[in-house]
């Protein structure tokens, strides 16, 4: 303590103000040690690394605009008669929630803009998370040590959907009220506890007077609170693990090549926040979203055609729309499979992608850290699985909008529904096969490029009249890029009998693992990459075209 | 600059070695490629141009913020303008959004342009270290934990351990109990509606009791029970179950016997609430007597007992038995089964 004082006294008048403030903070928070590790931290550069940033920034935009909206919104279901400045609604009965939404839209200057930014940012947020998740999936960035962060991201996606849904319900307009009614039906479909849950969640019979205030608390406090925590954890882990990088010259599993946080990424990432915010503000200026004044207040006996949830609920909506109406009655009880199966399939499909990293590491039997990203073609089975998952997702998105597809393209809604029912099962299988073949084809092309060079497009005529295309050999950087990936051996079951000639007992899980592993890394599922010997033999002059 | 220079030689060495290695392994990592200078790194005039471009973007942002404030003050909130191709839109929303967007975007564009053209773009490499702790660290932690556990006597004093687990397991029950008053018990609420014998059918749009002659062939009429008013405290809860739709079908076209018995001169009354998840059904096809729920496209045949002919609904629409008294339509009884989506106790 005394040393510190003397040091400060000795330098009084010399240290600049900024340094003295930093000293003060360091003495209490230890900021110098923190900055030492992080200020010049290296981040690699790639356009696809910005997708997660879009998600982060739209989340911040949602929080900023959401706080503003709470200043004017009344989450109450008390009935009022409208007398505000939007004349067409005069004298119409509505809840305070809807009335205050009209107030924000027509009486608060800039209120409509903030409402539209809030809603647009929510759509962008979910879309960015989804695309970011796909980037991480297809490049294998979820591998050790990042599996936990994958789960954090997954939870953010799921919670984001529910935060979006509860927010969508708050204005209590005809569209969102219909969505809440749908939730009531889903709750009622739960065996045993359904009708009790419905009464407890709605505070009585639908719609009651409690659901909007309750959704409000969930939407502005509970879910965003959890999400904020997960988000901070997600970012801390990104910094702690250091970012993954694509393969290339000078990039190894033990380094990270890029530019420092200060100043390059401070400017790029900080600037990118403003870019995202600016673009969403312009969208909110020119594109109306959820015009509740055109939809009207909710009444349980009214509905409009073309009712659609926000896009991220389209998958669940599709499942509910195309499920056949199966219902079982027995011993005075009813199970509504028409609703129950979709709401079970919905989480299962999501969980399938959530647990994928653990499945793959088990199949591969690999305990090492992976910091170099995979090129999707080099892991055909994973890529094919991802594409199959996406196909299932988008087929259901079509199902969720089957009425709009029917009216826009003059198709029969029944045919669309049947198409979706079949394509949900067949589509992913076809996509899996096709993707795998495309990946293997791309691997063959890579191999060909390494061994025979790049097609130059120059046609040469040989003295004896033959035409050949000149192939340009690749440079070492390109050769390295195309051959750096690992090609793991499939997990083997070992001999069927042990050293004493007794049949070994194999667990079913071991057999499954060997089978899956063969499906990933077996000889039919990977094109062996060119070896140095092959390359030398061809390039040494006895090469054949 | 000089610091990055210091970092580079090792990379350059690898690059050199790489060239040597190439003879043995043509696929070896050649190391980081040499840095290529941008025009701004070598030409100060180009750098000045970039500086001016960045400053210009920041300046535009400032002007846009001023324009934002000016629009806020100057444009009345109810002013509607025609802007091609957007149509008639709120002038204030358009002006505020556009100026805010430009103000934000230009800050971002300026910062990114600054980073891309003027800040060092030399790629450097940082080492990674394994996430897992070194064996010594792990051993120390495990030993510390063992010490702590031993000192707590947790493993030795089973009585303390078991009672603590018991207490911790029981205490959350208080929280669960507190949730009981979230809502009432279901009892018969989902099975009952406002319809019973003698209640007149009132037209939703005119609020007048319905006579049989009000229902024309091919029309779809919505009705509610007499006595239920929009101003009622629980109107929404009641109409969510009581909403009714009426159509008139030629009696010889009614296929279902019970439906015919419960109808009056071909007028049939069905619950408007879809049996799938409770949306109000509102699309009627006169020729086929099919009704379609616009939410999930469940389709019901009103000439055949409200049978489901397509879509995800699990059971037929409940029919209300109607009759005529003193020239007005009224319910001959309540609904014979619960209306709306099915639930466990429905049976």
PDB file of N, CA and C in Angstrom, chain B residues 195 197-203 206-215 223-224 226 246 248 264-265 267 321-332:
ATOM      1  N   UNK B 195     -75.547 -22.900 -23.673  1.00  0.00           N
ATOM      2  CA  UNK B 195     -76.767 -23.367 -24.339  1.00  0.00           C
ATOM      3  C   UNK B 195     -77.504 -24.350 -23.461  1.00  0.00           C
ATOM      4  N   UNK B 197     -81.940 -25.910 -22.983  1.00  0.00           N
ATOM      5  CA  UNK B 197     -83.290 -25.925 -23.560  1.00  0.00           C
ATOM      6  C   UNK B 197     -83.956 -24.557 -23.371  1.00  0.00           C
ATOM      7  N   UNK B 198     -84.516 -24.048 -24.488  1.00  0.00           N
ATOM      8  CA  UNK B 198     -85.304 -22.833 -24.402  1.00  0.00           C
ATOM      9  C   UNK B 198     -84.528 -21.547 -24.633  1.00  0.00           C
ATOM     10  N   UNK B 199     -83.217 -21.607 -24.788  1.00  0.00           N
ATOM     11  CA  UNK B 199     -82.425 -20.388 -25.043  1.00  0.00           C
ATOM     12  C   UNK B 199     -82.526 -20.041 -26.527  1.00  0.00           C
ATOM     13  N   UNK B 200     -82.928 -18.802 -26.821  1.00  0.00           N
ATOM     14  CA  UNK B 200     -83.066 -18.395 -28.213  1.00  0.00           C
ATOM     15  C   UNK B 200     -81.718 -18.163 -28.888  1.00  0.00           C
ATOM     16  N   UNK B 201     -81.718 -18.336 -30.194  1.00  0.00           N
ATOM     17  CA  UNK B 201     -80.519 -18.079 -30.994  1.00  0.00           C
ATOM     18  C   UNK B 201     -80.554 -16.623 -31.461  1.00  0.00           C
ATOM     19  N   UNK B 202     -79.494 -15.861 -31.146  1.00  0.00           N
ATOM     20  CA  UNK B 202     -79.457 -14.453 -31.505  1.00  0.00           C
ATOM     21  C   UNK B 202     -78.406 -14.233 -32.580  1.00  0.00           C
ATOM     22  N   UNK B 203     -78.782 -13.492 -33.629  1.00  0.00           N
ATOM     23  CA  UNK B 203     -77.853 -13.207 -34.731  1.00  0.00           C
ATOM     24  C   UNK B 203     -76.672 -12.379 -34.220  1.00  0.00           C
ATOM     25  N   UNK B 206     -76.710  -8.714 -36.028  1.00  0.00           N
ATOM     26  CA  UNK B 206     -77.797  -7.757 -35.793  1.00  0.00           C
ATOM     27  C   UNK B 206     -78.224  -7.721 -34.337  1.00  0.00           C
ATOM     28  N   UNK B 207     -77.817  -8.711 -33.561  1.00  0.00           N
ATOM     29  CA  UNK B 207     -78.185  -8.827 -32.150  1.00  0.00           C
ATOM     30  C   UNK B 207     -79.689  -9.060 -31.958  1.00  0.00           C
ATOM     31  N   UNK B 208     -80.383  -9.580 -33.015  1.00  0.00           N
ATOM     32  CA  UNK B 208     -81.813  -9.858 -32.916  1.00  0.00           C
ATOM     33  C   UNK B 208     -82.039 -11.369 -32.916  1.00  0.00           C
ATOM     34  N   UNK B 209     -83.108 -11.824 -32.230  1.00  0.00           N
ATOM     35  CA  UNK B 209     -83.403 -13.267 -32.244  1.00  0.00           C
ATOM     36  C   UNK B 209     -83.654 -13.729 -33.672  1.00  0.00           C
ATOM     37  N   UNK B 210     -83.233 -14.933 -33.981  1.00  0.00           N
ATOM     38  CA  UNK B 210     -83.319 -15.445 -35.351  1.00  0.00           C
ATOM     39  C   UNK B 210     -84.640 -16.164 -35.577  1.00  0.00           C
ATOM     40  N   UNK B 211     -85.208 -15.896 -36.766  1.00  0.00           N
ATOM     41  CA  UNK B 211     -86.372 -16.658 -37.193  1.00  0.00           C
ATOM     42  C   UNK B 211     -85.898 -17.603 -38.296  1.00  0.00           C
ATOM     43  N   UNK B 212     -86.616 -18.709 -38.495  1.00  0.00           N
ATOM     44  CA  UNK B 212     -86.183 -19.659 -39.537  1.00  0.00           C
ATOM     45  C   UNK B 212     -86.051 -18.982 -40.897  1.00  0.00           C
ATOM     46  N   UNK B 213     -86.952 -18.010 -41.206  1.00  0.00           N
ATOM     47  CA  UNK B 213     -86.908 -17.399 -42.537  1.00  0.00           C
ATOM     48  C   UNK B 213     -85.686 -16.494 -42.711  1.00  0.00           C
ATOM     49  N   UNK B 214     -84.974 -16.168 -41.610  1.00  0.00           N
ATOM     50  CA  UNK B 214     -83.755 -15.361 -41.732  1.00  0.00           C
ATOM     51  C   UNK B 214     -82.611 -16.157 -42.353  1.00  0.00           C
ATOM     52  N   UNK B 215     -82.701 -17.478 -42.277  1.00  0.00           N
ATOM     53  CA  UNK B 215     -81.592 -18.310 -42.742  1.00  0.00           C
ATOM     54  C   UNK B 215     -81.878 -18.739 -44.175  1.00  0.00           C
ATOM     55  N   UNK B 223     -74.378 -17.228 -34.690  1.00  0.00           N
ATOM     56  CA  UNK B 223     -75.334 -16.937 -33.623  1.00  0.00           C
ATOM     57  C   UNK B 223     -74.699 -17.108 -32.255  1.00  0.00           C
ATOM     58  N   UNK B 224     -75.335 -16.440 -31.266  1.00  0.00           N
ATOM     59  CA  UNK B 224     -74.911 -16.580 -29.865  1.00  0.00           C
ATOM     60  C   UNK B 224     -76.159 -16.790 -29.034  1.00  0.00           C
ATOM     61  N   UNK B 226     -79.155 -16.077 -26.452  1.00  0.00           N
ATOM     62  CA  UNK B 226     -79.813 -14.861 -26.005  1.00  0.00           C
ATOM     63  C   UNK B 226     -79.366 -14.540 -24.577  1.00  0.00           C
ATOM     64  N   UNK B 246     -74.931 -21.370 -38.364  1.00  0.00           N
ATOM     65  CA  UNK B 246     -76.177 -21.932 -38.883  1.00  0.00           C
ATOM     66  C   UNK B 246     -76.146 -21.930 -40.399  1.00  0.00           C
ATOM     67  N   UNK B 248     -78.551 -23.537 -43.934  1.00  0.00           N
ATOM     68  CA  UNK B 248     -79.782 -24.236 -44.328  1.00  0.00           C
ATOM     69  C   UNK B 248     -79.435 -25.167 -45.490  1.00  0.00           C
ATOM     70  N   UNK B 264     -84.118 -28.002 -38.153  1.00  0.00           N
ATOM     71  CA  UNK B 264     -85.468 -27.481 -38.319  1.00  0.00           C
ATOM     72  C   UNK B 264     -85.607 -26.978 -39.743  1.00  0.00           C
ATOM     73  N   UNK B 265     -86.459 -27.627 -40.523  1.00  0.00           N
ATOM     74  CA  UNK B 265     -86.669 -27.282 -41.933  1.00  0.00           C
ATOM     75  C   UNK B 265     -85.348 -27.169 -42.671  1.00  0.00           C
ATOM     76  N   UNK B 267     -82.528 -26.308 -41.389  1.00  0.00           N
ATOM     77  CA  UNK B 267     -81.569 -25.437 -40.703  1.00  0.00           C
ATOM     78  C   UNK B 267     -80.828 -26.270 -39.664  1.00  0.00           C
ATOM     79  N   UNK B 321     -79.056 -29.197 -30.978  1.00  0.00           N
ATOM     80  CA  UNK B 321     -80.432 -29.571 -31.327  1.00  0.00           C
ATOM     81  C   UNK B 321     -81.298 -28.315 -31.238  1.00  0.00           C
ATOM     82  N   UNK B 322     -81.885 -27.910 -32.369  1.00  0.00           N
ATOM     83  CA  UNK B 322     -82.688 -26.685 -32.343  1.00  0.00           C
ATOM     84  C   UNK B 322     -84.146 -26.957 -32.703  1.00  0.00           C
ATOM     85  N   UNK B 323     -84.980 -26.018 -32.315  1.00  0.00           N
ATOM     86  CA  UNK B 323     -86.409 -26.133 -32.620  1.00  0.00           C
ATOM     87  C   UNK B 323     -86.964 -24.706 -32.750  1.00  0.00           C
ATOM     88  N   UNK B 324     -88.263 -24.604 -32.996  1.00  0.00           N
ATOM     89  CA  UNK B 324     -88.856 -23.275 -33.140  1.00  0.00           C
ATOM     90  C   UNK B 324     -89.969 -23.099 -32.122  1.00  0.00           C
ATOM     91  N   UNK B 325     -89.996 -21.959 -31.450  1.00  0.00           N
ATOM     92  CA  UNK B 325     -91.082 -21.653 -30.520  1.00  0.00           C
ATOM     93  C   UNK B 325     -91.471 -20.201 -30.746  1.00  0.00           C
ATOM     94  N   UNK B 326     -92.747 -19.962 -30.921  1.00  0.00           N
ATOM     95  CA  UNK B 326     -93.276 -18.621 -31.169  1.00  0.00           C
ATOM     96  C   UNK B 326     -92.603 -17.971 -32.377  1.00  0.00           C
ATOM     97  N   UNK B 327     -92.190 -18.781 -33.345  1.00  0.00           N
ATOM     98  CA  UNK B 327     -91.599 -18.237 -34.563  1.00  0.00           C
ATOM     99  C   UNK B 327     -90.114 -17.962 -34.452  1.00  0.00           C
ATOM    100  N   UNK B 328     -89.505 -18.216 -33.302  1.00  0.00           N
ATOM    101  CA  UNK B 328     -88.069 -17.968 -33.152  1.00  0.00           C
ATOM    102  C   UNK B 328     -87.328 -19.282 -32.940  1.00  0.00           C
ATOM    103  N   UNK B 329     -86.089 -19.303 -33.455  1.00  0.00           N
ATOM    104  CA  UNK B 329     -85.253 -20.492 -33.270  1.00  0.00           C
ATOM    105  C   UNK B 329     -84.747 -20.515 -31.828  1.00  0.00           C
ATOM    106  N   UNK B 330     -84.780 -21.720 -31.242  1.00  0.00           N
ATOM    107  CA  UNK B 330     -84.200 -21.837 -29.898  1.00  0.00           C
ATOM    108  C   UNK B 330     -83.591 -23.223 -29.732  1.00  0.00           C
ATOM    109  N   UNK B 331     -82.775 -23.364 -28.701  1.00  0.00           N
ATOM    110  CA  UNK B 331     -82.138 -24.648 -28.446  1.00  0.00           C
ATOM    111  C   UNK B 331     -83.163 -25.593 -27.845  1.00  0.00           C
ATOM    112  N   UNK B 332     -83.161 -26.847 -28.361  1.00  0.00           N
ATOM    113  CA  UNK B 332     -84.048 -27.858 -27.791  1.00  0.00           C
ATOM    114  C   UNK B 332     -83.391 -28.521 -26.594  1.00  0.00           C
TER     115      UNK B 332
END
